[in-house]
Amino acid sequence: MSDNTHKNSDTNSGSTFTNLNEIKTGYEVYGMDNQTFGTVEKVLSDGIQVNGQRIATAAIARVENKRVYLQVAGADYLQDGVLRVPIIEERLTVGKRMVEAGAAEIRKTVTSEEQTVPIDLMREEVNVQTNELNRALTAEEAASAFQEGVIRVPVRQEEAVVAKEAVVTGEVVINKTQTSERQQITDTVRRVRVDVDNNYTQYRNRYEQQFEANQGQYASTSFSEAEPNFQVGYTAARDARNKGRKFNEVESDIRSTYYGDSSNDEWKRLREEVRTAYDDVQNG
């Protein structure tokens, strides 16, 4: 860091920034949590333009290493010099979808049984009768009178022919009815709580001085990198729920609230910066 940068940082920390000549187009713009807003598109007479949005001079904290640092966090929004913090909450919306809750099964089976049906069958019988006659032969009879042979008389009878056909003898009717019931659906929704604290500025200079004087005990290489962790410690200490509680009593809560799933190594690297700010506020 150059001597000029140190001088600029000391001049603007904790005071109102006024020298817009230090800002050039293309400088990156960061919030106090080290999250970026974008880059400077234009330097105005009363502020800067970032992503088509005017940020007033009063919102600028300092200029350092071609970076513009604002007085607010990257998650906040500035418009026309006014800080607009979105208050967000989740709302539970319950819809409906059709799912299968079960089934009615109608099983068909095939059985066999014997049936007896009466039927009358006709048949022919041959009756042979001999009658005594006394007459002369006809010419036709005389021609074949003494020829031997067999006279065949066909005899017929009826036989039963079995056929089967399927017929409908009844039906099973299946219908569905719809019923409704009221259920209470319970789930957890989240809400963003915004606490505005204007006192951080008076602590910031002290944190920066402590960092510069004891830089060897901190993991960050610059105060701009360490500042978000100092802010976490400051915010946690200002929380009414933590009043009078030592850092080791609230350490796990701070870690889960502000650093989520960070690894143990990552937390060990940052905890000294958080603890310094927390103890400083608690010891007042």
mmCIF file of C-alpha atoms in Angstrom:
data_model
loop_
_atom_site.group_PDB
_atom_site.id
_atom_site.type_symbol
_atom_site.label_atom_id
_atom_site.label_comp_id
_atom_site.label_asym_id
_atom_site.label_seq_id
_atom_site.Cartn_x
_atom_site.Cartn_y
_atom_site.Cartn_z
ATOM 1 C CA MET A 1 0.000 0.000 0.000
ATOM 2 C CA SER A 2 1.489 3.379 -1.012
ATOM 3 C CA ASP A 3 1.981 6.353 1.328
ATOM 4 C CA ASN A 4 -0.716 8.247 -0.586
ATOM 5 C CA THR A 5 -3.195 5.412 -0.053
ATOM 6 C CA HIS A 6 -2.439 5.372 3.677
ATOM 7 C CA LYS A 7 -2.948 9.083 3.816
ATOM 8 C CA ASN A 8 -6.235 8.873 1.923
ATOM 9 C CA SER A 9 -7.486 6.086 4.172
ATOM 10 C CA ASP A 10 -6.592 7.993 7.339
ATOM 11 C CA THR A 11 -8.188 11.129 6.006
ATOM 12 C CA ASN A 12 -11.504 9.582 5.026
ATOM 13 C CA SER A 13 -11.980 6.961 7.767
ATOM 14 C CA GLY A 14 -14.683 8.119 10.139
ATOM 15 C CA SER A 15 -15.181 11.429 8.288
ATOM 16 C CA THR A 16 -17.249 12.680 5.399
ATOM 17 C CA PHE A 17 -15.724 11.979 1.989
ATOM 18 C CA THR A 18 -15.638 15.046 -0.269
ATOM 19 C CA ASN A 19 -12.867 14.735 -2.874
ATOM 20 C CA LEU A 20 -14.530 13.175 -5.946
ATOM 21 C CA ASN A 21 -11.356 13.912 -7.946
ATOM 22 C CA GLU A 22 -9.805 10.811 -6.367
ATOM 23 C CA ILE A 23 -12.348 8.592 -8.143
ATOM 24 C CA LYS A 24 -11.866 7.526 -11.762
ATOM 25 C CA THR A 25 -14.144 5.729 -14.194
ATOM 26 C CA GLY A 26 -13.659 1.977 -13.933
ATOM 27 C CA TYR A 27 -12.880 1.928 -10.190
ATOM 28 C CA GLU A 28 -14.566 -1.006 -8.428
ATOM 29 C CA VAL A 29 -17.201 -0.112 -5.829
ATOM 30 C CA TYR A 30 -17.483 -2.191 -2.630
ATOM 31 C CA GLY A 31 -19.782 -2.180 0.356
ATOM 32 C CA MET A 32 -18.604 -2.263 3.960
ATOM 33 C CA ASP A 33 -19.017 -6.077 3.883
ATOM 34 C CA ASN A 34 -16.492 -6.254 0.999
ATOM 35 C CA GLN A 35 -19.183 -7.234 -1.511
ATOM 36 C CA THR A 36 -19.041 -5.439 -4.846
ATOM 37 C CA PHE A 37 -21.703 -3.090 -6.181
ATOM 38 C CA GLY A 38 -20.100 -2.859 -9.647
ATOM 39 C CA THR A 39 -17.752 -0.344 -11.278
ATOM 40 C CA VAL A 40 -17.831 3.441 -11.590
ATOM 41 C CA GLU A 41 -19.488 4.371 -14.871
ATOM 42 C CA LYS A 42 -19.368 8.128 -14.433
ATOM 43 C CA VAL A 43 -18.181 10.638 -11.830
ATOM 44 C CA LEU A 44 -20.956 13.167 -11.168
ATOM 45 C CA SER A 45 -20.848 16.547 -9.486
ATOM 46 C CA ASP A 46 -22.487 15.150 -6.344
ATOM 47 C CA GLY A 47 -21.591 11.479 -6.440
ATOM 48 C CA ILE A 48 -20.880 8.589 -8.783
ATOM 49 C CA GLN A 49 -22.940 6.471 -11.166
ATOM 50 C CA VAL A 50 -22.780 2.667 -10.732
ATOM 51 C CA ASN A 51 -24.891 0.334 -12.870
ATOM 52 C CA GLY A 52 -27.008 3.280 -13.956
ATOM 53 C CA GLN A 53 -27.676 4.249 -10.336
ATOM 54 C CA ARG A 54 -26.533 7.440 -8.619
ATOM 55 C CA ILE A 55 -24.688 7.022 -5.342
ATOM 56 C CA ALA A 56 -24.345 10.257 -3.388
ATOM 57 C CA THR A 57 -20.996 11.520 -2.102
ATOM 58 C CA ALA A 58 -22.257 11.163 1.485
ATOM 59 C CA ALA A 59 -22.497 7.391 0.985
ATOM 60 C CA ILE A 60 -18.772 7.060 0.109
ATOM 61 C CA ALA A 61 -16.510 6.074 2.998
ATOM 62 C CA ARG A 62 -13.086 6.119 1.319
ATOM 63 C CA VAL A 63 -11.062 5.454 -1.828
ATOM 64 C CA GLU A 64 -8.244 2.939 -1.603
ATOM 65 C CA ASN A 65 -6.224 0.962 -4.197
ATOM 66 C CA LYS A 66 -8.538 2.029 -7.045
ATOM 67 C CA ARG A 67 -11.508 0.864 -5.025
ATOM 68 C CA VAL A 68 -14.402 2.922 -3.739
ATOM 69 C CA TYR A 69 -15.738 1.790 -0.349
ATOM 70 C CA LEU A 70 -19.263 2.775 0.681
ATOM 71 C CA GLN A 71 -20.813 3.293 4.095
ATOM 72 C CA VAL A 72 -23.267 0.436 3.520
ATOM 73 C CA ALA A 73 -23.153 -3.307 2.919
ATOM 74 C CA GLY A 74 -23.212 -4.759 -0.590
ATOM 75 C CA ALA A 75 -26.630 -6.296 0.081
ATOM 76 C CA ASP A 76 -28.117 -2.810 0.633
ATOM 77 C CA TYR A 77 -29.172 -0.420 -2.116
ATOM 78 C CA LEU A 78 -28.652 3.300 -2.577
ATOM 79 C CA GLN A 79 -30.928 5.428 -4.714
ATOM 80 C CA ASP A 80 -30.868 9.202 -4.892
ATOM 81 C CA GLY A 81 -28.641 9.272 -1.831
ATOM 82 C CA VAL A 82 -31.185 7.359 0.269
ATOM 83 C CA LEU A 83 -30.318 4.001 1.784
ATOM 84 C CA ARG A 84 -33.045 1.505 0.915
ATOM 85 C CA VAL A 85 -32.802 -1.780 2.793
ATOM 86 C CA PRO A 86 -35.221 -4.451 1.575
ATOM 87 C CA ILE A 87 -37.178 -6.159 4.367
ATOM 88 C CA ILE A 88 -37.827 -9.672 3.166
ATOM 89 C CA GLU A 89 -40.015 -12.409 4.529
ATOM 90 C CA GLU A 90 -41.149 -15.758 3.239
ATOM 91 C CA ARG A 91 -44.827 -16.503 2.960
ATOM 92 C CA LEU A 92 -46.291 -19.972 2.954
ATOM 93 C CA THR A 93 -48.254 -20.880 -0.163
ATOM 94 C CA VAL A 94 -50.054 -24.216 -0.155
ATOM 95 C CA GLY A 95 -51.118 -25.785 -3.446
ATOM 96 C CA LYS A 96 -52.693 -29.093 -4.306
ATOM 97 C CA ARG A 97 -51.653 -31.994 -6.498
ATOM 98 C CA MET A 98 -53.316 -35.321 -7.261
ATOM 99 C CA VAL A 99 -51.555 -38.380 -5.848
ATOM 100 C CA GLU A 100 -52.626 -42.018 -5.653
ATOM 101 C CA ALA A 101 -53.875 -42.834 -2.159
ATOM 102 C CA GLY A 102 -54.779 -46.457 -2.823
ATOM 103 C CA ALA A 103 -56.742 -48.653 -5.246
ATOM 104 C CA ALA A 104 -59.880 -50.803 -5.354
ATOM 105 C CA GLU A 105 -59.066 -54.149 -6.942
ATOM 106 C CA ILE A 106 -61.814 -56.194 -8.666
ATOM 107 C CA ARG A 107 -60.525 -59.688 -9.316
ATOM 108 C CA LYS A 108 -62.018 -61.971 -12.011
ATOM 109 C CA THR A 109 -61.730 -65.735 -11.752
ATOM 110 C CA VAL A 110 -62.907 -68.464 -14.137
ATOM 111 C CA THR A 111 -64.591 -71.632 -12.796
ATOM 112 C CA SER A 112 -65.977 -74.712 -14.592
ATOM 113 C CA GLU A 113 -69.080 -76.781 -13.908
ATOM 114 C CA GLU A 114 -70.958 -79.577 -15.684
ATOM 115 C CA GLN A 115 -74.424 -78.914 -17.057
ATOM 116 C CA THR A 116 -76.969 -81.492 -18.317
ATOM 117 C CA VAL A 117 -79.384 -80.453 -21.065
ATOM 118 C CA PRO A 118 -82.198 -82.876 -22.192
ATOM 119 C CA ILE A 119 -82.686 -83.364 -25.965
ATOM 120 C CA ASP A 120 -84.873 -85.732 -28.101
ATOM 121 C CA LEU A 121 -82.944 -87.526 -30.846
ATOM 122 C CA MET A 122 -84.670 -89.311 -33.789
ATOM 123 C CA ARG A 123 -83.429 -92.543 -35.253
ATOM 124 C CA GLU A 124 -84.689 -94.900 -38.004
ATOM 125 C CA GLU A 125 -85.290 -98.608 -37.573
ATOM 126 C CA VAL A 126 -85.654 -101.259 -40.311
ATOM 127 C CA ASN A 127 -88.628 -103.650 -40.132
ATOM 128 C CA VAL A 128 -88.652 -106.647 -42.518
ATOM 129 C CA GLN A 129 -92.056 -108.094 -43.347
ATOM 130 C CA THR A 130 -92.862 -111.001 -45.706
ATOM 131 C CA ASN A 131 -96.194 -111.037 -47.533
ATOM 132 C CA GLU A 132 -97.531 -114.039 -49.516
ATOM 133 C CA LEU A 133 -98.571 -113.168 -53.108
ATOM 134 C CA ASN A 134 -99.652 -115.191 -56.218
ATOM 135 C CA ARG A 135 -99.112 -113.199 -59.435
ATOM 136 C CA ALA A 136 -97.042 -113.345 -62.592
ATOM 137 C CA LEU A 137 -93.638 -111.562 -62.861
ATOM 138 C CA THR A 138 -93.376 -108.340 -64.729
ATOM 139 C CA ALA A 139 -90.879 -108.122 -67.562
ATOM 140 C CA GLU A 140 -88.617 -105.954 -65.429
ATOM 141 C CA GLU A 141 -88.786 -108.363 -62.518
ATOM 142 C CA ALA A 142 -88.220 -111.339 -64.827
ATOM 143 C CA ALA A 143 -84.955 -109.798 -66.124
ATOM 144 C CA SER A 144 -83.325 -109.789 -62.698
ATOM 145 C CA ALA A 145 -85.373 -112.370 -60.914
ATOM 146 C CA PHE A 146 -82.656 -114.872 -60.316
ATOM 147 C CA GLN A 147 -79.654 -112.540 -59.872
ATOM 148 C CA GLU A 148 -77.884 -112.586 -56.506
ATOM 149 C CA GLY A 149 -76.986 -109.335 -54.665
ATOM 150 C CA VAL A 150 -77.339 -107.249 -51.581
ATOM 151 C CA ILE A 151 -80.031 -104.710 -51.147
ATOM 152 C CA ARG A 152 -78.820 -101.877 -48.863
ATOM 153 C CA VAL A 153 -81.377 -99.902 -46.964
ATOM 154 C CA PRO A 154 -79.779 -96.817 -45.165
ATOM 155 C CA VAL A 155 -80.851 -96.253 -41.577
ATOM 156 C CA ARG A 156 -80.406 -92.707 -40.146
ATOM 157 C CA GLN A 157 -80.523 -91.243 -36.706
ATOM 158 C CA GLU A 158 -79.961 -87.844 -35.058
ATOM 159 C CA GLU A 159 -76.948 -87.173 -32.845
ATOM 160 C CA ALA A 160 -76.386 -84.369 -30.371
ATOM 161 C CA VAL A 161 -74.145 -81.506 -31.483
ATOM 162 C CA VAL A 162 -72.673 -79.510 -28.550
ATOM 163 C CA ALA A 163 -71.852 -75.805 -28.983
ATOM 164 C CA LYS A 164 -71.048 -73.143 -26.374
ATOM 165 C CA GLU A 165 -71.618 -69.393 -26.440
ATOM 166 C CA ALA A 166 -70.772 -66.691 -23.913
ATOM 167 C CA VAL A 167 -73.645 -64.586 -22.729
ATOM 168 C CA VAL A 168 -73.782 -61.628 -20.320
ATOM 169 C CA THR A 169 -75.717 -62.559 -17.204
ATOM 170 C CA GLY A 170 -74.955 -59.474 -15.101
ATOM 171 C CA GLU A 171 -72.411 -56.699 -14.401
ATOM 172 C CA VAL A 172 -70.374 -55.155 -11.588
ATOM 173 C CA VAL A 173 -70.593 -51.338 -11.589
ATOM 174 C CA ILE A 174 -67.601 -49.412 -10.115
ATOM 175 C CA ASN A 175 -67.762 -45.671 -9.465
ATOM 176 C CA LYS A 176 -65.648 -43.155 -7.518
ATOM 177 C CA THR A 177 -66.848 -40.339 -5.293
ATOM 178 C CA GLN A 178 -64.797 -37.329 -4.183
ATOM 179 C CA THR A 179 -64.669 -36.063 -0.630
ATOM 180 C CA SER A 180 -62.622 -33.226 0.842
ATOM 181 C CA GLU A 181 -61.109 -32.607 4.231
ATOM 182 C CA ARG A 182 -59.400 -29.573 5.750
ATOM 183 C CA GLN A 183 -55.808 -29.968 6.909
ATOM 184 C CA GLN A 184 -53.553 -27.511 8.715
ATOM 185 C CA ILE A 185 -50.215 -27.232 6.872
ATOM 186 C CA THR A 186 -47.344 -26.015 9.038
ATOM 187 C CA ASP A 187 -43.864 -25.046 7.835
ATOM 188 C CA THR A 188 -41.086 -22.661 8.797
ATOM 189 C CA VAL A 189 -40.695 -19.355 6.959
ATOM 190 C CA ARG A 190 -37.829 -16.909 7.302
ATOM 191 C CA ARG A 191 -37.902 -13.148 7.693
ATOM 192 C CA VAL A 192 -35.105 -10.621 7.294
ATOM 193 C CA ARG A 193 -34.755 -8.311 10.301
ATOM 194 C CA VAL A 194 -32.969 -5.063 9.566
ATOM 195 C CA ASP A 195 -31.227 -3.307 12.456
ATOM 196 C CA VAL A 196 -29.844 0.133 11.603
ATOM 197 C CA ASP A 197 -26.856 1.096 13.751
ATOM 198 C CA ASN A 198 -25.231 4.449 13.111
ATOM 199 C CA ASN A 199 -22.580 4.008 15.817
ATOM 200 C CA TYR A 200 -20.241 1.686 13.905
ATOM 201 C CA THR A 201 -18.345 4.610 12.357
ATOM 202 C CA GLN A 202 -16.963 5.703 15.740
ATOM 203 C CA TYR A 203 -15.612 2.196 16.362
ATOM 204 C CA ARG A 204 -14.168 1.741 12.893
ATOM 205 C CA ASN A 205 -11.088 3.923 13.425
ATOM 206 C CA ARG A 206 -10.306 2.059 16.640
ATOM 207 C CA TYR A 207 -10.594 -1.327 14.906
ATOM 208 C CA GLU A 208 -8.331 -0.181 12.086
ATOM 209 C CA GLN A 209 -5.720 1.074 14.567
ATOM 210 C CA GLN A 210 -5.870 -2.199 16.496
ATOM 211 C CA PHE A 211 -5.466 -4.138 13.277
ATOM 212 C CA GLU A 212 -2.455 -2.107 12.156
ATOM 213 C CA ALA A 213 -0.825 -2.338 15.591
ATOM 214 C CA ASN A 214 -1.407 -6.075 16.058
ATOM 215 C CA GLN A 215 -1.536 -7.284 12.470
ATOM 216 C CA GLY A 216 0.564 -10.334 13.315
ATOM 217 C CA GLN A 217 -2.265 -11.907 15.327
ATOM 218 C CA TYR A 218 -4.820 -11.597 12.518
ATOM 219 C CA ALA A 219 -5.130 -13.763 9.403
ATOM 220 C CA SER A 220 -6.177 -10.988 7.017
ATOM 221 C CA THR A 221 -3.481 -9.109 5.152
ATOM 222 C CA SER A 222 -5.299 -5.730 5.096
ATOM 223 C CA PHE A 223 -7.939 -4.008 7.164
ATOM 224 C CA SER A 224 -10.327 -3.890 4.183
ATOM 225 C CA GLU A 225 -10.183 -7.697 4.142
ATOM 226 C CA ALA A 226 -10.597 -7.963 7.919
ATOM 227 C CA GLU A 227 -13.291 -5.302 8.333
ATOM 228 C CA PRO A 228 -16.298 -7.570 7.562
ATOM 229 C CA ASN A 229 -15.220 -9.815 10.459
ATOM 230 C CA PHE A 230 -14.863 -6.830 12.804
ATOM 231 C CA GLN A 231 -18.360 -5.777 11.762
ATOM 232 C CA VAL A 232 -19.720 -9.222 12.626
ATOM 233 C CA GLY A 233 -18.196 -9.045 16.092
ATOM 234 C CA TYR A 234 -19.518 -5.509 16.563
ATOM 235 C CA THR A 235 -23.044 -6.453 15.424
ATOM 236 C CA ALA A 236 -23.150 -9.565 17.622
ATOM 237 C CA ALA A 237 -22.004 -7.612 20.674
ATOM 238 C CA ARG A 238 -24.683 -4.963 20.081
ATOM 239 C CA ASP A 239 -27.379 -7.651 20.005
ATOM 240 C CA ALA A 240 -29.448 -7.335 23.178
ATOM 241 C CA ARG A 241 -29.547 -11.109 23.518
ATOM 242 C CA ASN A 242 -25.776 -11.199 23.985
ATOM 243 C CA LYS A 243 -25.530 -8.415 26.571
ATOM 244 C CA GLY A 244 -23.084 -9.366 29.307
ATOM 245 C CA ARG A 245 -22.169 -12.684 27.662
ATOM 246 C CA LYS A 246 -18.558 -13.602 27.025
ATOM 247 C CA PHE A 247 -17.340 -14.437 23.530
ATOM 248 C CA ASN A 248 -16.880 -18.149 24.224
ATOM 249 C CA GLU A 249 -20.549 -18.312 25.302
ATOM 250 C CA VAL A 250 -21.838 -16.979 21.976
ATOM 251 C CA GLU A 251 -19.087 -18.161 19.622
ATOM 252 C CA SER A 252 -21.046 -21.095 18.167
ATOM 253 C CA ASP A 253 -24.135 -18.887 17.606
ATOM 254 C CA ILE A 254 -22.075 -16.218 15.830
ATOM 255 C CA ARG A 255 -20.388 -18.793 13.637
ATOM 256 C CA SER A 256 -23.646 -20.487 12.559
ATOM 257 C CA THR A 257 -25.505 -17.177 12.061
ATOM 258 C CA TYR A 258 -22.896 -15.270 10.048
ATOM 259 C CA TYR A 259 -20.597 -17.932 8.561
ATOM 260 C CA GLY A 260 -22.966 -20.836 7.940
ATOM 261 C CA ASP A 261 -21.149 -23.982 6.833
ATOM 262 C CA SER A 262 -17.624 -22.603 7.092
ATOM 263 C CA SER A 263 -14.934 -25.161 7.897
ATOM 264 C CA ASN A 264 -13.151 -25.277 11.250
ATOM 265 C CA ASP A 265 -9.958 -24.038 9.605
ATOM 266 C CA GLU A 266 -11.784 -21.076 8.059
ATOM 267 C CA TRP A 267 -13.407 -20.146 11.370
ATOM 268 C CA LYS A 268 -10.099 -20.380 13.253
ATOM 269 C CA ARG A 269 -8.631 -18.004 10.682
ATOM 270 C CA LEU A 270 -11.345 -15.378 11.195
ATOM 271 C CA ARG A 271 -12.377 -15.737 14.846
ATOM 272 C CA GLU A 272 -9.685 -13.419 16.299
ATOM 273 C CA GLU A 273 -10.953 -10.525 14.195
ATOM 274 C CA VAL A 274 -14.542 -11.234 15.289
ATOM 275 C CA ARG A 275 -13.541 -11.691 18.918
ATOM 276 C CA THR A 276 -11.565 -8.433 19.038
ATOM 277 C CA ALA A 277 -14.572 -6.354 17.984
ATOM 278 C CA TYR A 278 -16.981 -8.338 20.193
ATOM 279 C CA ASP A 279 -14.858 -7.914 23.347
ATOM 280 C CA ASP A 280 -14.248 -4.248 22.549
ATOM 281 C CA VAL A 281 -17.975 -3.464 22.510
ATOM 282 C CA GLN A 282 -18.765 -5.647 25.536
ATOM 283 C CA ASN A 283 -16.015 -4.033 27.590
ATOM 284 C CA GLY A 284 -17.277 -0.655 26.420
#
